[in-house]
Coordinates of C-alpha atoms in Angstrom, one line a residue:
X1132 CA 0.0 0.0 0.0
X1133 CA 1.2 3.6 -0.8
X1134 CA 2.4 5.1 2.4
X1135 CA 1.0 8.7 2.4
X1136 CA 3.9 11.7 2.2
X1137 CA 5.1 12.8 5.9
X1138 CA 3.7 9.6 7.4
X1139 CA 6.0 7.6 9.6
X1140 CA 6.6 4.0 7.8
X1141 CA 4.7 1.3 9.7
X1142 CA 6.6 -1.9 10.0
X1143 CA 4.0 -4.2 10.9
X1144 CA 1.5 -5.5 8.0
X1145 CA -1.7 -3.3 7.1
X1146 CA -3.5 -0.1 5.9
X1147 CA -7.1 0.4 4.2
X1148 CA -8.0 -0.8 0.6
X1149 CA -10.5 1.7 -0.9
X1150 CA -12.1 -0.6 -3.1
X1151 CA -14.4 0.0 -6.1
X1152 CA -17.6 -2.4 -5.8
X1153 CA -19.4 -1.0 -9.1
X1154 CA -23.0 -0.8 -9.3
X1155 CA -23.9 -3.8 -6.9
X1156 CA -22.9 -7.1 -9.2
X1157 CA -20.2 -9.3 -7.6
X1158 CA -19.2 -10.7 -10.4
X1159 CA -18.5 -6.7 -12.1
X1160 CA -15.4 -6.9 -9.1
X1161 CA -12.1 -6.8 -10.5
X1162 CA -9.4 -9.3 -10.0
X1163 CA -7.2 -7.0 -7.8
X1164 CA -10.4 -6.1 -5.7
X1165 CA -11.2 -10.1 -4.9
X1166 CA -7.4 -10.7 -4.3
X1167 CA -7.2 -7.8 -1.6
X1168 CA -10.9 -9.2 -0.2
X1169 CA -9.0 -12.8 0.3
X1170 CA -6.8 -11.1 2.4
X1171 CA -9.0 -9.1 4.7
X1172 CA -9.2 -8.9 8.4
X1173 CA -11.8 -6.2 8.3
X1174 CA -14.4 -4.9 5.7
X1175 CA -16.3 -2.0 5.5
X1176 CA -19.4 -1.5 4.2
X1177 CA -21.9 0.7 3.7
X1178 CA -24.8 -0.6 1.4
X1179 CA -26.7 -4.5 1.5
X1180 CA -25.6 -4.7 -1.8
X1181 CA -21.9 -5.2 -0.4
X1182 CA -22.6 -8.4 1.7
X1183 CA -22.7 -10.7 -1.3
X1184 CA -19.1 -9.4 -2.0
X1185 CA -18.3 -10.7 1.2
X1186 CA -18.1 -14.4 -0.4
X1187 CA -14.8 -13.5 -1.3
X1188 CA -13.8 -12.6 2.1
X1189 CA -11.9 -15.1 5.0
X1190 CA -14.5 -16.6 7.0
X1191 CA -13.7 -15.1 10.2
X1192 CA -13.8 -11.5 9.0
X1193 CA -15.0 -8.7 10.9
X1194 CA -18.1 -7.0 9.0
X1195 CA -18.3 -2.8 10.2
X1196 CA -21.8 -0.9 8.5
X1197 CA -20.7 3.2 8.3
X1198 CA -23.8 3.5 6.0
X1199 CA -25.1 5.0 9.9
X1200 CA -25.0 5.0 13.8
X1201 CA -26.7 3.5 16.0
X1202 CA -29.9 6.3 16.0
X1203 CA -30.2 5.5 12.2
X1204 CA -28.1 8.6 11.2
X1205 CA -26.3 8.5 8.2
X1206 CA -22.9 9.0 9.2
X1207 CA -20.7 12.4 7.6
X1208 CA -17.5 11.4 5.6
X1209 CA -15.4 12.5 8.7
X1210 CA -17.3 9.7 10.8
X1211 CA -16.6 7.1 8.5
X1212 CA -13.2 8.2 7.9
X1213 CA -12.6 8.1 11.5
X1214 CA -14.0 4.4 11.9
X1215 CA -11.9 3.1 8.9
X1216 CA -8.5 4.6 11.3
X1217 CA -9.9 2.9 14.2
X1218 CA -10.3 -0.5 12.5
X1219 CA -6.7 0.3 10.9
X1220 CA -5.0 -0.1 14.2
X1221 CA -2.6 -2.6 15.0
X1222 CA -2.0 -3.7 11.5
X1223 CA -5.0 -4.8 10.3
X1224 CA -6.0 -5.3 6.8
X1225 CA -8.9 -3.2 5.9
X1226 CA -10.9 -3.7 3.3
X1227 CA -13.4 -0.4 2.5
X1228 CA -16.3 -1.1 -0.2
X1229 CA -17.6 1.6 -2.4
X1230 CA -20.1 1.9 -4.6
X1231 CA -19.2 2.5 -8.2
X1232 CA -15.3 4.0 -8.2
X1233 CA -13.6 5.0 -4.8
X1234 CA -13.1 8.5 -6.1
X1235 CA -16.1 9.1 -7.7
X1236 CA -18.4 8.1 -5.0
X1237 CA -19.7 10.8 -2.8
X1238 CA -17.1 10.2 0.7
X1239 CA -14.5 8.0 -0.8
X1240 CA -12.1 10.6 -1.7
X1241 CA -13.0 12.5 2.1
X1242 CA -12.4 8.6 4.0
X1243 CA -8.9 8.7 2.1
X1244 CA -8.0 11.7 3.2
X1245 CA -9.0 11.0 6.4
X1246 CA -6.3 7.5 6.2
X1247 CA -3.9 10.2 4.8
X1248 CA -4.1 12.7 7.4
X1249 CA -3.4 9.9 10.7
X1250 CA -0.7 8.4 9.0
X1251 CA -2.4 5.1 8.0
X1252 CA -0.8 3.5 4.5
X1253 CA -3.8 2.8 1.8
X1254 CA -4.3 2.2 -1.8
X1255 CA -7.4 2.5 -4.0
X1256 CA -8.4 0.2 -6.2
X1257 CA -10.8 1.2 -9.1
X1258 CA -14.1 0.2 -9.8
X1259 CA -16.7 -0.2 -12.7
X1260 CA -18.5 3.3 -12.2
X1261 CA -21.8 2.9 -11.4
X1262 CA -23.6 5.3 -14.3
X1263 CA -21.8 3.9 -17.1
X1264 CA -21.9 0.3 -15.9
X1265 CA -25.6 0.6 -15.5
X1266 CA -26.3 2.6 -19.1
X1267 CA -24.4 -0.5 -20.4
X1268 CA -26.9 -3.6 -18.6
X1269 CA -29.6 -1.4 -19.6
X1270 CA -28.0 -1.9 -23.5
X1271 CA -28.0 2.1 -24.2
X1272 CA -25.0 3.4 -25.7
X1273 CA -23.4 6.6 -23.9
X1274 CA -22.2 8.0 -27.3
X1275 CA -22.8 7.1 -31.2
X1276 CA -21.1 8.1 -34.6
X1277 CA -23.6 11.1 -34.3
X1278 CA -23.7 11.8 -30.5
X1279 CA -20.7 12.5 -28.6
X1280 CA -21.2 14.3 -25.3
X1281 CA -22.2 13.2 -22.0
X1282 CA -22.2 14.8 -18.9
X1283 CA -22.9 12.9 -16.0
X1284 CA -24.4 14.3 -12.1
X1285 CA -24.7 13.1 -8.9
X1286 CA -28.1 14.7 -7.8
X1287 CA -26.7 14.0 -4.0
X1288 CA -26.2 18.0 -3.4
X1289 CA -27.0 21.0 -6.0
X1290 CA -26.6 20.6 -9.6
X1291 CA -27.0 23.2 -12.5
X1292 CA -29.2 21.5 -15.3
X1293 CA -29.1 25.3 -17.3
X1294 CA -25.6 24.8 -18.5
X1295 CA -25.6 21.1 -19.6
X1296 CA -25.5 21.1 -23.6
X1297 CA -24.3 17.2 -24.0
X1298 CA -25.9 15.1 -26.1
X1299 CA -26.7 12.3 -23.4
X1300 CA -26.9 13.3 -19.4
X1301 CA -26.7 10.3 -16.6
X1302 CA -28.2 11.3 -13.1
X1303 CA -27.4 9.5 -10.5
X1304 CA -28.5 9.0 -7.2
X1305 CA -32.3 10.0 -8.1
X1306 CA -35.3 9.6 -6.2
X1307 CA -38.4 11.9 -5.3
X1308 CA -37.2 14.3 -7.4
X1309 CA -37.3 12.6 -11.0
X1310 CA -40.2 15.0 -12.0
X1311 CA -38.4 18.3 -10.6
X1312 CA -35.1 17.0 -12.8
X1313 CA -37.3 16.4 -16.0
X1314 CA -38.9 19.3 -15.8
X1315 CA -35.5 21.4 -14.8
X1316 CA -34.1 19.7 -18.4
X1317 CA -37.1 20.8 -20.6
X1318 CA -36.9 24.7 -18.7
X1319 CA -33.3 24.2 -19.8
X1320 CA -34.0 23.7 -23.5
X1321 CA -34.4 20.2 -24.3
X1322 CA -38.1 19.1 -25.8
X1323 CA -40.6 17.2 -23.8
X1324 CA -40.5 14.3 -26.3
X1325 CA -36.6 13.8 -25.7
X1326 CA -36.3 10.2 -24.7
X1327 CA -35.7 9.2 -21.1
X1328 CA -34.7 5.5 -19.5
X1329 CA -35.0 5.6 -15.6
X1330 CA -33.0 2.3 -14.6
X1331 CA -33.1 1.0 -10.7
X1332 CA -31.2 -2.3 -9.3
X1333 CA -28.9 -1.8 -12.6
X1334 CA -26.8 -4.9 -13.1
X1335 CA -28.2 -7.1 -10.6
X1336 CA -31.0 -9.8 -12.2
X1337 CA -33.3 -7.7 -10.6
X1338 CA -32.7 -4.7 -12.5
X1339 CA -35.7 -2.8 -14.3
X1340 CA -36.0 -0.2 -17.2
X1341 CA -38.6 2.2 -17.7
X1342 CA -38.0 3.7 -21.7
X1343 CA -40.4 7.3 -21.4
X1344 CA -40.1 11.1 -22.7
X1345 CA -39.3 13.6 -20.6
X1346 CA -42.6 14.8 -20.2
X1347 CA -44.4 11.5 -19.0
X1348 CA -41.3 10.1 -17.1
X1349 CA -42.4 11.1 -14.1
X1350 CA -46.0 9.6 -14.1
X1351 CA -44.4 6.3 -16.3
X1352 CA -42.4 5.3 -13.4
X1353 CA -45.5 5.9 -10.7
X1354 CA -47.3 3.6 -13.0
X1355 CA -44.2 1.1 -13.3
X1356 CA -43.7 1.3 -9.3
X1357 CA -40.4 1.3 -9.8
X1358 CA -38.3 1.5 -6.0
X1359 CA -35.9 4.2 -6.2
X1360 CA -32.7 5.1 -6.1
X1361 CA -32.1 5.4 -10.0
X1362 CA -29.5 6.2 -12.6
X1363 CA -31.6 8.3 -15.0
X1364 CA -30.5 8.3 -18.9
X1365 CA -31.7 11.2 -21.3
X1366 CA -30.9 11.5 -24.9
X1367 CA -31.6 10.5 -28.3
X1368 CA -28.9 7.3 -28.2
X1369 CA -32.1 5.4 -26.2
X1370 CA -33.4 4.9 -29.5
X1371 CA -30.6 1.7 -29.3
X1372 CA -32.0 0.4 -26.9
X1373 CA -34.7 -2.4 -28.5
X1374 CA -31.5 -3.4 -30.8
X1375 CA -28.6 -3.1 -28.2
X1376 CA -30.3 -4.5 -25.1
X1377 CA -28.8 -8.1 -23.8
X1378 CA -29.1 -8.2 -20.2
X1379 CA -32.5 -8.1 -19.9
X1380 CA -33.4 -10.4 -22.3
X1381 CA -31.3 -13.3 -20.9
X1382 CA -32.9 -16.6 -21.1
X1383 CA -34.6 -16.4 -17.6
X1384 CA -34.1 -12.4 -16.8
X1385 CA -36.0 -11.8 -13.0
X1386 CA -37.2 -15.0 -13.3
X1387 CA -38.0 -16.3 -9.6
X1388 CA -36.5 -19.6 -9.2
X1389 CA -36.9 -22.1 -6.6
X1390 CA -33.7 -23.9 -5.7
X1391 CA -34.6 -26.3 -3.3
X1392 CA -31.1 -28.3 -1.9
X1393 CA -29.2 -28.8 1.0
X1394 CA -27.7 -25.1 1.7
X1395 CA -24.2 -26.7 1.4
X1396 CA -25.2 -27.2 -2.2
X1397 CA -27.1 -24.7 -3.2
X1398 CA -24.7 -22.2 -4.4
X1399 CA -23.1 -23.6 -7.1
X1400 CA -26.9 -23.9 -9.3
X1401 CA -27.9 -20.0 -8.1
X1402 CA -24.6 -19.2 -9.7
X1403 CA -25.5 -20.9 -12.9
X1404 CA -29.1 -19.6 -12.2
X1405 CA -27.9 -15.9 -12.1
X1406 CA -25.9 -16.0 -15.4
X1407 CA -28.8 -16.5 -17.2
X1408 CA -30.5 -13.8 -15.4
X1409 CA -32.7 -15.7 -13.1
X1410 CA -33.5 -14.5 -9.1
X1411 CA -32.7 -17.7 -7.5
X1412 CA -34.2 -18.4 -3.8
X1413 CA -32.4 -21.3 -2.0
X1414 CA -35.1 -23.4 0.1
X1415 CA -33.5 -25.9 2.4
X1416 CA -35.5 -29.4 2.1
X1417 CA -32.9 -31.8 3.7
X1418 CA -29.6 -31.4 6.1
X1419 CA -26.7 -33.4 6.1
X1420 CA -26.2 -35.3 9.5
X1421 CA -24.1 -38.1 11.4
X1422 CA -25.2 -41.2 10.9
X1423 CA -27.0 -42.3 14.8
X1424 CA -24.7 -45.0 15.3
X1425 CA -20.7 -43.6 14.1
X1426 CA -19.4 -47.4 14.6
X1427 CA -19.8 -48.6 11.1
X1428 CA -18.2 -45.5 9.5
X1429 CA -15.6 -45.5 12.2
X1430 CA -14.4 -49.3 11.6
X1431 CA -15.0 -48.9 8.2
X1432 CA -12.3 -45.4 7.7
X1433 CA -10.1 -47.6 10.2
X1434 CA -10.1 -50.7 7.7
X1435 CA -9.0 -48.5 4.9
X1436 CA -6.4 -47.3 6.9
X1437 CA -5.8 -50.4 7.4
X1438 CA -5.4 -52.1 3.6
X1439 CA -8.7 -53.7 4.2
X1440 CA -10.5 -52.8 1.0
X1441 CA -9.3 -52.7 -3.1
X1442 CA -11.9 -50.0 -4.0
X1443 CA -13.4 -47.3 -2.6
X1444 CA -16.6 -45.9 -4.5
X1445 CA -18.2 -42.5 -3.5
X1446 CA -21.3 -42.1 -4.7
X1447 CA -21.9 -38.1 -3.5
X1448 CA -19.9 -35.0 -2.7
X1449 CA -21.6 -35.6 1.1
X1450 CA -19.7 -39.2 1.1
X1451 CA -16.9 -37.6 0.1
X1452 CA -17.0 -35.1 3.4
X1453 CA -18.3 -37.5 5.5
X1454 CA -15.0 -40.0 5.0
X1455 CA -13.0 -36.7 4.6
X1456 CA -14.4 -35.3 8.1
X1457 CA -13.3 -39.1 10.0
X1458 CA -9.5 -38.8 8.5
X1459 CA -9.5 -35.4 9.8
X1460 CA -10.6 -36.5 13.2
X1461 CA -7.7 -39.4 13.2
X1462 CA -5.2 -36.7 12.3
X1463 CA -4.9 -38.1 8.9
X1464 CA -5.5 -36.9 5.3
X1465 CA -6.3 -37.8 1.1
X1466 CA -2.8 -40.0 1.6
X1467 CA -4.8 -42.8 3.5
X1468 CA -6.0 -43.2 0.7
X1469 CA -2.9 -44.3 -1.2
X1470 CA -2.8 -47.9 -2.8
X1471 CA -7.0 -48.0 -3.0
X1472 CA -8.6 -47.8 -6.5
X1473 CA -11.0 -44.8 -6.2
X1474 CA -14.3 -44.7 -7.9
X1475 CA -16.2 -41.6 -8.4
X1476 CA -20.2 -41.7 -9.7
X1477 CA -19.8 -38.6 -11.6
X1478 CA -18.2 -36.0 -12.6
X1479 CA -19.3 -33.5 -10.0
X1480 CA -17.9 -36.0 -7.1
X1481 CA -15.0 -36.2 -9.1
X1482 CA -14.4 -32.8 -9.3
X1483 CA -14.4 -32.2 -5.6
X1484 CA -11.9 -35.4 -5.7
X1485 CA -9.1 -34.0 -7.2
X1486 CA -10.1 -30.5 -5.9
X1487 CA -8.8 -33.1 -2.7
X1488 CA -5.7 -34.0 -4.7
X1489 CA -7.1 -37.1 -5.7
X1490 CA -7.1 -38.1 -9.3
X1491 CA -10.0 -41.1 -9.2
X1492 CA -9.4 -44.6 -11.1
X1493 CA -13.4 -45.0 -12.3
X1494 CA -15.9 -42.5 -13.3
X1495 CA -18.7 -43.4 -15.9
X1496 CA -17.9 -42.8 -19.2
X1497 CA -21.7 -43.0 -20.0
X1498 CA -24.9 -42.0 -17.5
X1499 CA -23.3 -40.5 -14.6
X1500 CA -25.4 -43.4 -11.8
X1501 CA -25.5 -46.0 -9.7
X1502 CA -25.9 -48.0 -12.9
X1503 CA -23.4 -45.9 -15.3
X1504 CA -20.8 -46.5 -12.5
X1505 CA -21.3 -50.5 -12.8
X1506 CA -21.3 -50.6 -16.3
X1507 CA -17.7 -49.5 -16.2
X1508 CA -16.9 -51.6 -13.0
X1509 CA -14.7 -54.6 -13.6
X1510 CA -15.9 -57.7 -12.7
X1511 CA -13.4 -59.6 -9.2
X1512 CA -10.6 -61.3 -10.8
X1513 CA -8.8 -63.6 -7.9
X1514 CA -5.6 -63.2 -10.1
X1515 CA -5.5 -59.4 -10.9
X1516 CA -7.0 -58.5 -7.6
X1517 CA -5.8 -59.1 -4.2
X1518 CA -8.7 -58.1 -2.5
X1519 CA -12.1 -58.7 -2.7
X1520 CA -13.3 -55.9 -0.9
X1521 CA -15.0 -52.3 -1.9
X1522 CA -16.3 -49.7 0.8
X1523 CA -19.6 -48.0 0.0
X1524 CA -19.9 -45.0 2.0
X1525 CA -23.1 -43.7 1.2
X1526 CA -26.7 -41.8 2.2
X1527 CA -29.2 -43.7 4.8
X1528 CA -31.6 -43.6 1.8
X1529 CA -29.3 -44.3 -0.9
X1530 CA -31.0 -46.8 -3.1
X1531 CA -28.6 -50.7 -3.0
X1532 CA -28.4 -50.4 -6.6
X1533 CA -24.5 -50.4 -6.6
X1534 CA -23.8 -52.4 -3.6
X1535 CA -26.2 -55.6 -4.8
X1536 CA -24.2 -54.8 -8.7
X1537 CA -21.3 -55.5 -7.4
X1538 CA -22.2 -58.4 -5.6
X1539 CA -23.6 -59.9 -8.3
X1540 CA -19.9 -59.1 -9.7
X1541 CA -17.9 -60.9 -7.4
X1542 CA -17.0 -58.0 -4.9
X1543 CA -17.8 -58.4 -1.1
X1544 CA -19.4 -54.7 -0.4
X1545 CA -19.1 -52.9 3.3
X1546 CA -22.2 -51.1 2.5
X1547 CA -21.9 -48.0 5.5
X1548 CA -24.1 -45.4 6.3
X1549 CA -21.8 -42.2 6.2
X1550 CA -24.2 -39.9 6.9
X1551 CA -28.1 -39.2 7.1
X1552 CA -30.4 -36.8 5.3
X1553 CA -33.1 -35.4 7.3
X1554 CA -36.3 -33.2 6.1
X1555 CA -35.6 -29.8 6.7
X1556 CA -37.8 -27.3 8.9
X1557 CA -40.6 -25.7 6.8
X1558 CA -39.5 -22.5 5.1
X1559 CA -41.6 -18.8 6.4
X1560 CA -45.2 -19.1 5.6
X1561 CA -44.6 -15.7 2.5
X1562 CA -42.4 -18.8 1.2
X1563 CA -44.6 -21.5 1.4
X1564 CA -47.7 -19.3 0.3
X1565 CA -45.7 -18.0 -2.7
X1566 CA -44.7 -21.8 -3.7
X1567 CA -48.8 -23.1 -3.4
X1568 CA -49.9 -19.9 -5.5
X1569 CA -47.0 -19.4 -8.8
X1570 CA -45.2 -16.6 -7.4
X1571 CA -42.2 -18.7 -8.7
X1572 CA -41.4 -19.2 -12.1
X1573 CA -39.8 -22.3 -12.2
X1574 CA -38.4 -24.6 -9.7
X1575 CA -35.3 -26.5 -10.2
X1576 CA -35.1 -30.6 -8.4
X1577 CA -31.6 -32.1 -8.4
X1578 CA -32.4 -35.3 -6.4
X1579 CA -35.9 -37.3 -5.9
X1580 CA -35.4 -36.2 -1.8
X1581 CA -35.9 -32.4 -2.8
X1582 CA -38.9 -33.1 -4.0
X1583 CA -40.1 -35.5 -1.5
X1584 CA -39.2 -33.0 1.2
X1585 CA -40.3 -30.1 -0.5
X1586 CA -43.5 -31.3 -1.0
X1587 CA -43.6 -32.6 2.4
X1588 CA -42.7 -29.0 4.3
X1589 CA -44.0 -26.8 1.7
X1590 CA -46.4 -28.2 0.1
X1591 CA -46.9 -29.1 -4.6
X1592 CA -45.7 -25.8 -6.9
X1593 CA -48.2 -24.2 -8.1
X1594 CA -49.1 -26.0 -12.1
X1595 CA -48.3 -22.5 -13.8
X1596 CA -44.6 -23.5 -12.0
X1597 CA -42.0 -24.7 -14.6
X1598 CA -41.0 -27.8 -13.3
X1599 CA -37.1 -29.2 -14.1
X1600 CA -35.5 -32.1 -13.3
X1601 CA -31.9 -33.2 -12.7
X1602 CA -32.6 -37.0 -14.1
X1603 CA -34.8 -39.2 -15.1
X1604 CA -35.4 -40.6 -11.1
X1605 CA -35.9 -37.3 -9.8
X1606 CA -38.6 -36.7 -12.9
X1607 CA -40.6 -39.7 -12.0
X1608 CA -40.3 -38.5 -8.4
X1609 CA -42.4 -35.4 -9.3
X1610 CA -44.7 -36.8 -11.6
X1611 CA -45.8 -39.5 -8.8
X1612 CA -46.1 -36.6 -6.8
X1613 CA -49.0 -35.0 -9.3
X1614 CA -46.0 -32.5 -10.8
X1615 CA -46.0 -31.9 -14.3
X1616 CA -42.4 -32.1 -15.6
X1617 CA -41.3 -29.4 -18.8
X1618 CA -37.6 -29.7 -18.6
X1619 CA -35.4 -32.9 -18.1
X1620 CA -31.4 -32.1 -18.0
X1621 CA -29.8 -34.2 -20.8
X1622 CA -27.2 -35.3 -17.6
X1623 CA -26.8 -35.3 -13.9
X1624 CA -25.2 -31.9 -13.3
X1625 CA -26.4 -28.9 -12.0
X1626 CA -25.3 -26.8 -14.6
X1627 CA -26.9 -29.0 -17.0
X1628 CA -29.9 -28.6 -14.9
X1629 CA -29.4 -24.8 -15.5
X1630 CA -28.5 -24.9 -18.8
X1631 CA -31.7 -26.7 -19.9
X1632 CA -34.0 -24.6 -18.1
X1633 CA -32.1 -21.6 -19.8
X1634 CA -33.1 -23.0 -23.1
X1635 CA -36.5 -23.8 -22.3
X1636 CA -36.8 -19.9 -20.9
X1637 CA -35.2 -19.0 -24.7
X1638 CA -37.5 -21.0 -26.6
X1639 CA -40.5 -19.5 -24.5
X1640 CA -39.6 -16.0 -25.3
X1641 CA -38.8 -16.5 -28.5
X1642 CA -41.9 -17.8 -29.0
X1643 CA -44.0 -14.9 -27.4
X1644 CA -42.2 -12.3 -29.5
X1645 CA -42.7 -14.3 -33.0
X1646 CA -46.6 -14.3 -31.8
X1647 CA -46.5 -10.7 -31.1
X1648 CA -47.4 -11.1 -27.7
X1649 CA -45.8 -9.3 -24.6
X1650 CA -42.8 -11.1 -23.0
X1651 CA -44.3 -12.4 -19.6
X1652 CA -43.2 -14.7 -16.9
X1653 CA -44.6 -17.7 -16.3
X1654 CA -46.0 -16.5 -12.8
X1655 CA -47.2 -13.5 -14.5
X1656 CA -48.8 -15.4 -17.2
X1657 CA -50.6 -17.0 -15.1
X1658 CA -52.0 -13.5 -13.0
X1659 CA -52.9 -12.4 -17.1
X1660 CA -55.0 -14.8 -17.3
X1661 CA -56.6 -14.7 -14.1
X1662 CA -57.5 -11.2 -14.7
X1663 CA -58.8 -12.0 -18.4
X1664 CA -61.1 -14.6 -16.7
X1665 CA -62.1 -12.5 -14.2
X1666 CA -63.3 -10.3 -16.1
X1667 CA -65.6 -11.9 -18.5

């Protein structure tokens, strides 16, 4: 960090990062920005927005909130610049998050100062800036061949509207006073028909656009209900916008998405979710637990040890942490697992596998199952093979597909019970109501339990629902449970899952805009037609 002129040179580690968050997306971070993150021992922040950044913080790091005190009063720059020394002390790593750019947001360059002043070292890395990031998601170019100029305000204090001549103007930082502005613009010079985009939530999937003049902009966003703050955009390049616009017409764009897993496992199918524009909300339907009786595991993780077993097959990333969680209890790690033949049911359990530094011997080269995995499986040979023996760590309700295959193949099978999956608690009752009555778009199953236990604590999605299904299992799973299936993943993988309800979302708008009609959710859909009905 850059140690500020006059200041005495600290020898021990530390200083503040003033780092740029842009407009709210994690993923708009730069690579410098998540490096200095991983190496927090304190962040700041000031917005919600800024706790999904945190993912890419240590565990154990301190959160501090300068957006206000403890009355609910917005702090002054000097206040927060005055925490971010405190936290500073004693060589701690500080991590500050700001909206947009450090120096273009409204106290970043005041909270450096502030570092600068006591002596404490800090760097600034740069951020996406919010208005142009957000111009950009909303797919309306700044400048064209024709138009040039932009001018861009920060409506936080007093602006001068009289003097602005640019072709395009961004205001930022809008609420209450979007008629006030429009009308400021128009008293200024600029007609009442001059096109307008008021954008709020820009970048995030549940960002919203309202395209107006500036004459009606004021009473099109009433109508639209949008929730303020916005980043307003005025100017003839809007006309791009139905050509230029790509964000919000991703596959599933603010689709509501019901993800409904273990919360170990959720995060890696929201992520997929999210890139195709969907709001995914993670239900928990089952938990991971101890088996009751930890003998059988116990001898079993002793026996491998031990040289007691040829192969070791793990069916699930949760058998995987199960046998991984008993090593680390003996004081022992992946090397016990030298000289056994390793076996791996897909590709996602093999993943987490070598992400364990082990490369496994057996994964299917066809369907990634119980059955896939003994199709590949070599039959006992009493020459080739000195021992007979395979250890099955697996789920209480695991299905004995594999373990009665590979008796059938010659192989004695310790069949253990690594761990148990219990039905979650029921989710809040706003969840479960908006689950029985299609405020969700789509749900997404990745196992036959989640929908079991779904069903179970929350009760059937509503039939205006899209249903998908990880496999063929799971999809008979929901159909014996009255669900109508629409999408099928063409393998076991939760970005497959993802990927196939992204197409089905495609295929569904296309379709709407060939017919001419209005691009609508399914859960909105079904609202349309409740109305239409209603009122005939």
């Amino acid at each position: 960090m850059t140690t500020p002129r006059g200041a005495k040179q600290r020898t021990e580690e530390g200083g503040v990062a003033f780092v740029g968050a842009g407009p709210g997306d994690p993923g708009l971070l730069t690579l410098r920005a998540v490096e200095v993150l991983g190496g927090a021992d304190v962040v700041v922040i000031d917005e919600p927005a800024h706790r999904a950044m945190l993912a890419y913080a240590p565990g154990i790091v301190e959160i501090i909130d300068v957006g206000v005190d403890d009355e609910g009063v917005t702090l002054t720059p000097s206040a927060r610049g005055r925490r971010l020394v405190q936290a500073a002390k004693g060589g701690r790593r500080v991590v500050r998050l700001l909206g947009g750019d450090p120096f273009t947001h409204a106290t970043g360059a005041d909270e450096a100062l502030a570092c600068a002043k006591a002596g404490v070292p800090f760097e600034v890395v740069a951020g996406v800036a919010t208005a142009i990031s957000v111009a950009t998601h909303a797919g309306i170019p700044l400048v064209t061949g024709r138009r040039r100029s932009v001018e861009i305000f920060d409506v936080g204090g007093k602006i001068d509207l009289k003097s602005c001549t640019a072709d395009t103007v961004l205001l930022t930082g809008v609420t209450e006073q979007l008629g006030h502005l429009a009308g400021a613009l128009v008293d200024a010079g600029r007609v009442p028909s001059t096109p307008v985009a008021v954008v709020t939530s820009g970048s995030t999937v549940e960002q919203q656009t309202v395209v107006s003049t500036l004459g009606g902009v004021a009473a099109d966003v009433r109508a639209a209900k949008l929730e303020a703050p916005f980043v307003v955009i005025v100017g003839d390049t809007i006309e791009h916008r139905d050509t230029l616009s790509w964000f919000e017409t991703k596959a599933l764009f603010g689709w509501r998405v019901l993800v409904p897993r273990t919360k170990e496992q959720a995060g890696q199918l929201s992520s997929a979710l999210r890139r195709s524009g969907a709001v995914p909300e993670e239900v928990p339907t089952i938990s991971v637990e101890p088996p009751r009786n930890p003998q059988q595991i116990d001898k079993a993780v002793r026996g491998m040890v031990e040289g007691r077993y040829e192969w070791i097959a793990f069916t699930s990333v949760n058998a995987l942490r199960a046998v991984k969680e008993k090593l680390t209890a003996y004081g022992l790690d992946a090397r016990a697992l030298s000289g056994l033949k390793v076996a791996a049911v897909g590709e996602k359990t093999a993943d987490a596998l070598r992400s364990w530094g082990i490369e496994p011997d057996l994964v299917p080269s066809g369907e990634q199952s119980a059955v896939g995995l003994l199709n590949d499986w070599p039959p006992y040979d009493e020459v080739l093979d000195p021992i007979n023996r395979v250890f099955l760590p697996r789920a209480d309700i695991a299905t004995e597909t594999l373990a009665a295959g590979l008796t059938d193949m010659g192989w004695e099978v310790d069949d253990v019970t690594a761990y148990r999956t219990v039905r979650a608690a029921p989710p809040p009752a706003e969840t479960r109501d908006a689950i029985k009555t299609g405020k969700f778009d789509a749900v997404a199953f990745t196992s036959s339990s989640t929908v079991r236990n779904l069903v179970g604590i929350a009760g059937k999605p509503h039939a205006s629902t899209v249903v998908a299904c990880i496999g063929p299992q799971t999809a008979k799973t929901a159909e014996e449970h009255g669900l109508r299936v629409d999408v099928l993943a063409p393998e076991p993988s939760v970005e497959a899952l993802a990927e196939a309800l992204a197409q089905f979302g495609l295929s569904r708008r296309l379709a709407m805009v060939e017919a001419g009609e209005p691009v609508l959710k399914p859960s909105q859909r079904r609202r349309a037609s409740a109305r239409r009905k209603n009122a005939q």
